[in-house]
CSV table of C-alpha atoms in Angstrom, one decimal:
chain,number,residue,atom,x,y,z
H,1,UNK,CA,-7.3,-12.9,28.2
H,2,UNK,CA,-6.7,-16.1,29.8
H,3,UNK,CA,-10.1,-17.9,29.2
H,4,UNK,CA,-9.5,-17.4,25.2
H,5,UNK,CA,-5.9,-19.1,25.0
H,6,UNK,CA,-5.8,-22.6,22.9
H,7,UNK,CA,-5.1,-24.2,26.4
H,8,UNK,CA,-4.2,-24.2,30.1
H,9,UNK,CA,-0.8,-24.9,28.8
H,10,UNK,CA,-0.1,-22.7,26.4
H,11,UNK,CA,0.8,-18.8,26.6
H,12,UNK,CA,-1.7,-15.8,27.7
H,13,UNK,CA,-3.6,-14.5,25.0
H,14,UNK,CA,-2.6,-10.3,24.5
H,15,UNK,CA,-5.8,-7.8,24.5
H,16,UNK,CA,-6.5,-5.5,21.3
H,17,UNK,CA,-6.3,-2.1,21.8
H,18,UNK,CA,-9.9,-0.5,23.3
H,19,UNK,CA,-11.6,-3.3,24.0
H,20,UNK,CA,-12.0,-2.1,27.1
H,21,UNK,CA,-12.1,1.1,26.4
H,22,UNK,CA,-15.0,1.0,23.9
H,23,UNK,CA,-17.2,-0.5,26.7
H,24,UNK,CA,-16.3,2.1,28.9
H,25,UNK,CA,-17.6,4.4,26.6
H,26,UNK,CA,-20.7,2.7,25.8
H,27,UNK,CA,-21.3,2.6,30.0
H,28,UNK,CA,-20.0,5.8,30.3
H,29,UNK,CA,-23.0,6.9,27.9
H,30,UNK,CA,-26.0,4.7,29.5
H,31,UNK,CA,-25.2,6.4,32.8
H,32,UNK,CA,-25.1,9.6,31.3
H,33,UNK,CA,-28.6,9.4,29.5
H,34,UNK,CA,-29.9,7.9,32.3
H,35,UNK,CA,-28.9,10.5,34.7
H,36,UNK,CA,-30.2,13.3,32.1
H,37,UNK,CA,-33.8,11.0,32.5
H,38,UNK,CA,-33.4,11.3,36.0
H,39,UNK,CA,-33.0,15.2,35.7
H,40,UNK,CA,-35.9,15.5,34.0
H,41,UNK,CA,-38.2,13.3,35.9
H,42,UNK,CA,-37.0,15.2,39.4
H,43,UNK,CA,-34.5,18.1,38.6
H,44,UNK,CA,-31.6,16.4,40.1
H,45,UNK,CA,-28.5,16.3,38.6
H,46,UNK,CA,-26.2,13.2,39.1
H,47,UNK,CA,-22.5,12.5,39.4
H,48,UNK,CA,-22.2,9.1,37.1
H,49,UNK,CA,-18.7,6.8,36.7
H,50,UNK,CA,-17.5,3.5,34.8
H,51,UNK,CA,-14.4,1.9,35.1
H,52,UNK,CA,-12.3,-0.6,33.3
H,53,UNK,CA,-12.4,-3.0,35.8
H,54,UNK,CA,-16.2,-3.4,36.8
H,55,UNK,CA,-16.5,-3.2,32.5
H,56,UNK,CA,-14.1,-6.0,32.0
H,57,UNK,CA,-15.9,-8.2,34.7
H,58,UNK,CA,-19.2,-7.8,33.2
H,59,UNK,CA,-17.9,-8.6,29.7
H,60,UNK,CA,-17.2,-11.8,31.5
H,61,UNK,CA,-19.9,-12.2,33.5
H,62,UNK,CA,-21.1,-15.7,32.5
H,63,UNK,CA,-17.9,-17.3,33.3
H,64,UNK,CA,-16.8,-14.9,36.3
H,65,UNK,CA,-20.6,-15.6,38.3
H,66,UNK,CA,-20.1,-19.0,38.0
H,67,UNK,CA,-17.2,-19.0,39.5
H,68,UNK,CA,-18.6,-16.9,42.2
H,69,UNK,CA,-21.2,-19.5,42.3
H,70,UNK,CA,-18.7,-22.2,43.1
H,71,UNK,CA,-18.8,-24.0,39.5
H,72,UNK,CA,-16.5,-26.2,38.2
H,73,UNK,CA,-14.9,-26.0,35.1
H,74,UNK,CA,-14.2,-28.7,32.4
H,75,UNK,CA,-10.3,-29.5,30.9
H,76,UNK,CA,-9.6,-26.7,28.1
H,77,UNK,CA,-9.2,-28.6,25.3
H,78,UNK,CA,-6.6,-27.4,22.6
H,79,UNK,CA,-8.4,-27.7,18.7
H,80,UNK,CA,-6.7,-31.1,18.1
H,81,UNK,CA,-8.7,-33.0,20.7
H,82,UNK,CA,-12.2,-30.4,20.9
H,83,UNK,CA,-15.1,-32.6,21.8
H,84,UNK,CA,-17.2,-31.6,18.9
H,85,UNK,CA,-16.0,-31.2,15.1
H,86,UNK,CA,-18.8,-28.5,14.3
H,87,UNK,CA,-18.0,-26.2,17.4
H,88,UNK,CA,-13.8,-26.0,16.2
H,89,UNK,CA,-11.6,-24.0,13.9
H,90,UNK,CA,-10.3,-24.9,10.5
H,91,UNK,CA,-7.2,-23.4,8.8
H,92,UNK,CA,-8.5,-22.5,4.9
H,93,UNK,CA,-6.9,-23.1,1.9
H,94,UNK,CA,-6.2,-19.2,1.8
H,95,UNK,CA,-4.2,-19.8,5.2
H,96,UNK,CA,-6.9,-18.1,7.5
H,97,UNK,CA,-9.0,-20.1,9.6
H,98,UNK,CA,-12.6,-19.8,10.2
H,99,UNK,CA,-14.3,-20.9,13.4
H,100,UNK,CA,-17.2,-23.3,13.1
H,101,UNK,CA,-20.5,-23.1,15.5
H,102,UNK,CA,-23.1,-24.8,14.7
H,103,UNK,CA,-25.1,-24.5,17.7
H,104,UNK,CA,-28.2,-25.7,16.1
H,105,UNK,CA,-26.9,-29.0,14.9
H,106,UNK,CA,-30.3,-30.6,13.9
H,107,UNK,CA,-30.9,-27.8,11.9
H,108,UNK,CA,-27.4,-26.9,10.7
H,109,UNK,CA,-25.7,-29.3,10.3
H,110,UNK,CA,-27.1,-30.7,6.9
H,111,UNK,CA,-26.3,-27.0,5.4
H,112,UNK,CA,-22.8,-27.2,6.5
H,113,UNK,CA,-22.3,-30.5,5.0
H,114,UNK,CA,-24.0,-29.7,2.0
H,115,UNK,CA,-21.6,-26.6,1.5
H,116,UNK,CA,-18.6,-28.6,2.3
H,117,UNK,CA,-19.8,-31.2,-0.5
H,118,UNK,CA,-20.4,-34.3,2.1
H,119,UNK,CA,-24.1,-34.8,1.4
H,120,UNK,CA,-23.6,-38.5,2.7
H,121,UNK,CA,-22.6,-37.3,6.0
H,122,UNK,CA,-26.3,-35.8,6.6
H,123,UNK,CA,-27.5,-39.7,5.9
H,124,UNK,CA,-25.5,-41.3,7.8
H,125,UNK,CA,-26.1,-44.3,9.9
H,126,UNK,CA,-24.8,-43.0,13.6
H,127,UNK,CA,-26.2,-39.2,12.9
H,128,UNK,CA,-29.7,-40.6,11.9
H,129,UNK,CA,-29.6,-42.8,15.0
H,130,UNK,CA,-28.3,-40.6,17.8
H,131,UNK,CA,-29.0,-37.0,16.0
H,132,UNK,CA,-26.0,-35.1,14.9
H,133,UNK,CA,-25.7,-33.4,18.4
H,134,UNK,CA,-24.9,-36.5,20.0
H,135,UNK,CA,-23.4,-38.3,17.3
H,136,UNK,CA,-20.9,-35.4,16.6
H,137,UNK,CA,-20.2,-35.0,20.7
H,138,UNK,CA,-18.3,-38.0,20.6
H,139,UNK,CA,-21.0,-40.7,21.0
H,140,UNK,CA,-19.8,-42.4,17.2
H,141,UNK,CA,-15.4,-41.7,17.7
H,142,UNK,CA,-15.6,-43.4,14.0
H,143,UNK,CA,-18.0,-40.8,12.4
H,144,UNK,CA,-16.2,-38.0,14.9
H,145,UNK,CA,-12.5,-38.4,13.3
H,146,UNK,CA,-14.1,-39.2,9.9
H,147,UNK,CA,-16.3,-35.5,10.3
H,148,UNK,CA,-12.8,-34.1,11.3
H,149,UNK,CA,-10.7,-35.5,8.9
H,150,UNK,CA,-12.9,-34.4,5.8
H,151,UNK,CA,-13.5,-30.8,7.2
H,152,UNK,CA,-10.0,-30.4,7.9
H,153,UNK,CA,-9.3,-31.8,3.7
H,154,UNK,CA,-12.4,-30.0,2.5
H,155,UNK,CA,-10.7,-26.8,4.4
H,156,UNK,CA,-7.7,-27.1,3.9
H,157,UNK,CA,-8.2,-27.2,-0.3
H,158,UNK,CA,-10.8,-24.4,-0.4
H,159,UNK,CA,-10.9,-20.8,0.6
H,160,UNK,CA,-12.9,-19.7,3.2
H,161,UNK,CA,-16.8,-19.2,1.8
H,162,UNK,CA,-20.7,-18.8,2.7
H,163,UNK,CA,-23.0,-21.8,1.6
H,164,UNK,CA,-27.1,-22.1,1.8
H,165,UNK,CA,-27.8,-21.7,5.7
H,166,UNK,CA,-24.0,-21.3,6.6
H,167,UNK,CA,-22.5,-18.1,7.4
H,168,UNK,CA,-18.7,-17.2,8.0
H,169,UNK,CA,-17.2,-15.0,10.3
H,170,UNK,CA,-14.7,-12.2,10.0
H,171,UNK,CA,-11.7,-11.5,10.1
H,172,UNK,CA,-9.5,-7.8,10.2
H,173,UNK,CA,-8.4,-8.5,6.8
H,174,UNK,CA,-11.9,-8.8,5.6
H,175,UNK,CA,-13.5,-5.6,7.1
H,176,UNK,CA,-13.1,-2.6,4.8
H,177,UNK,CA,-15.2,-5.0,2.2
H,178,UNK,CA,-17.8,-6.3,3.9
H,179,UNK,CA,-20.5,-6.1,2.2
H,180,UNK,CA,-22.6,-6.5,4.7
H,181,UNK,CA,-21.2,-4.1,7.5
H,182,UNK,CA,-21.6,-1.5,4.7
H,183,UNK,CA,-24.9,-2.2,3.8
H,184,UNK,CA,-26.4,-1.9,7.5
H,185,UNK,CA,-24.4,1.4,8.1
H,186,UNK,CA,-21.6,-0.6,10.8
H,187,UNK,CA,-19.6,1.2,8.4
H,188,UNK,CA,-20.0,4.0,6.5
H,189,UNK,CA,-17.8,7.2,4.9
H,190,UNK,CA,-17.4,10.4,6.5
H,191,UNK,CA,-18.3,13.2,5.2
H,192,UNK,CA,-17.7,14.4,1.7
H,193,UNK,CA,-15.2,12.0,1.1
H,194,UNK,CA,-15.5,7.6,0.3
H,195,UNK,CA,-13.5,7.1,2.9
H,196,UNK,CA,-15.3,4.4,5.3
H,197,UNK,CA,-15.3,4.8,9.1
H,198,UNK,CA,-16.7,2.5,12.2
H,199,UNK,CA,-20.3,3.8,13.4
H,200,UNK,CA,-21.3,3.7,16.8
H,201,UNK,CA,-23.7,1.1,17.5
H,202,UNK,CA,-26.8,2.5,18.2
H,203,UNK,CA,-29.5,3.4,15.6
H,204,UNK,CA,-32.7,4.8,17.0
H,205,UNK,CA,-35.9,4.6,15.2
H,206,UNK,CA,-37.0,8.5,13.5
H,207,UNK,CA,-33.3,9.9,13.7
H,208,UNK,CA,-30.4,10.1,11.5
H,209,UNK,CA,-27.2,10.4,12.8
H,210,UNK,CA,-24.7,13.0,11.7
H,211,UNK,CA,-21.9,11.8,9.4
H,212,UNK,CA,-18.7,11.3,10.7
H,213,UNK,CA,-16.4,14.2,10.2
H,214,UNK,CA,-12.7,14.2,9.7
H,215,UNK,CA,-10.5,15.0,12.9
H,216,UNK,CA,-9.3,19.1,11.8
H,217,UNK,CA,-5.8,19.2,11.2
H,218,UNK,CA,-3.1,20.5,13.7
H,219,UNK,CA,-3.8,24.4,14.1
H,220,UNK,CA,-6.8,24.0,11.6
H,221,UNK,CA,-8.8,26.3,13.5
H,222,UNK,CA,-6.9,27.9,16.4
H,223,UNK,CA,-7.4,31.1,14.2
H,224,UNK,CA,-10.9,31.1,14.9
H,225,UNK,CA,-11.0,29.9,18.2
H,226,UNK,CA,-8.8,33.0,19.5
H,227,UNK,CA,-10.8,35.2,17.4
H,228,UNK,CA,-13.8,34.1,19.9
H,229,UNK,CA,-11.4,34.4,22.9
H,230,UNK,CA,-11.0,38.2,22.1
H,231,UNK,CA,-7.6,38.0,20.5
H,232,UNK,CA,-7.4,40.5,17.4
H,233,UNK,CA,-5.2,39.8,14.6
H,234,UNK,CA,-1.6,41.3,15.8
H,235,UNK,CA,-2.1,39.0,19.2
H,236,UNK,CA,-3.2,35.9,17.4
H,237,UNK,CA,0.2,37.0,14.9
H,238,UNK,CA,2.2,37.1,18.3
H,239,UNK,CA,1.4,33.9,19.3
H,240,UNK,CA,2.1,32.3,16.3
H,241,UNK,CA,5.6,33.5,16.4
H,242,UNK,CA,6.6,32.7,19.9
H,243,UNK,CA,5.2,28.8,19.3
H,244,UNK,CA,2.1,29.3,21.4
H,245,UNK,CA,0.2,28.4,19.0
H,246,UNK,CA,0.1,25.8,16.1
């Protein structure tokens, strides 16, 4: 939460709901195949745990080891004054804002210009001479504020879009019609209905997963269940009427 604010200067960032929850989950369910492996291998069972701290370290585990290291860490620079154009974020002309990063420069950058219509750019003098890496780190200011200044125009007076060898990001907005989430099952509807859900994110070669299914309603089955407990229908009736039972 604090390494993803625009700055040192400027406010905490606030966490989305689950996100460390979900990893707990996803731990939670590598210890437990892996103790069911174990099992079988020597007839042991295992006690296994997770927890929302050692999750939320590992999630950061680049930045948290270096620091354990001793590392030093650079200025965080707000948008305005980011080293390199091509590793920033643009507001679009939709009022959303993408995130550029082109961490292949020599072989992305001429696709990005080309979608954003600045076919000189991928000519030009200082990229040619010092490769777009260098040239867009700062080594040419000129050609850095001139990259900046037509992005942020080019940007600013087109929606957000996908180009030859340039992909976008997403956004919340942009989920439920995602083409491609649907298409490779991220999402996909429960069952007998269209409405879409979030799959987990495992596939594993040979096996289909079973559809998602619809939480049952409040009492949906409670019928049934004390059926199986023994109840008969005059108990089951009982309970109903004192509020026992939904």
């Amino acid at each position: 939460m604090d390494l993803v604010r625009a700055d040192e200067h400027t406010t905490p960032a606030r966490s989305i709901a689950g996100m460390g929850d979900h990893p707990c989950a996803m731990a939670l369910y590598g210890a437990i195949v892996t103790a069911l492996y174990k099992r079988e291998r020597t007839g042991k069972g295992s006690h296994v745990s997770s927890n929302l701290m050692a999750n939320g370290v590992w999630a950061a585990s680049v930045l948290a080891q270096a620091k354990l290291v001793g590392a030093k860490f650079g200025e965080r620079r707000p948008r305005e004054r980011a080293l390199n154009a091509v590793t920033n974020h643009y507001q679009c002309k939709d009022g959303r804002w993408l995130i550029l990063s082109l961490l292949n420069e020599e072989r992305q950058w001429p696709a990005l210009a080309r979608c954003l219509g600045h076919e000189a750019f991928v000519t030009d003098p200082a990229c040619d001479q010092e490769g777009p890496a260098r040239a867009l780190a700062g080594t040419d200011q000129d050609l850095r504020r001139n990259l900046r200044h037509q992005e942020s125009r080019r940007m600013a007076n087109n929606p957000r879009r996908n180009g030859p060898g340039v992909r976008r990001g997403r956004i919340l907005d942009d989920i439920p019609n995602d083409k491609q989430m649907i298409e490779n099952e991220v999402l996909v509807p429960f069952e007998n209905d269209t409405m879409l859900t979030i799959n987990s994110p495992i596939w594993v070669d040979g096996s289909r997963k079973v559809q998602p299914r619809k939480p049952p309603g409040l009492g949906e089955h409670s019928d049934e269940i004390l059926r199986n407990a023994g109840y008969d229908e005059a108990a089951i009736k009982a309970l109903r009427a004192s509020g026992a039972v939904a």
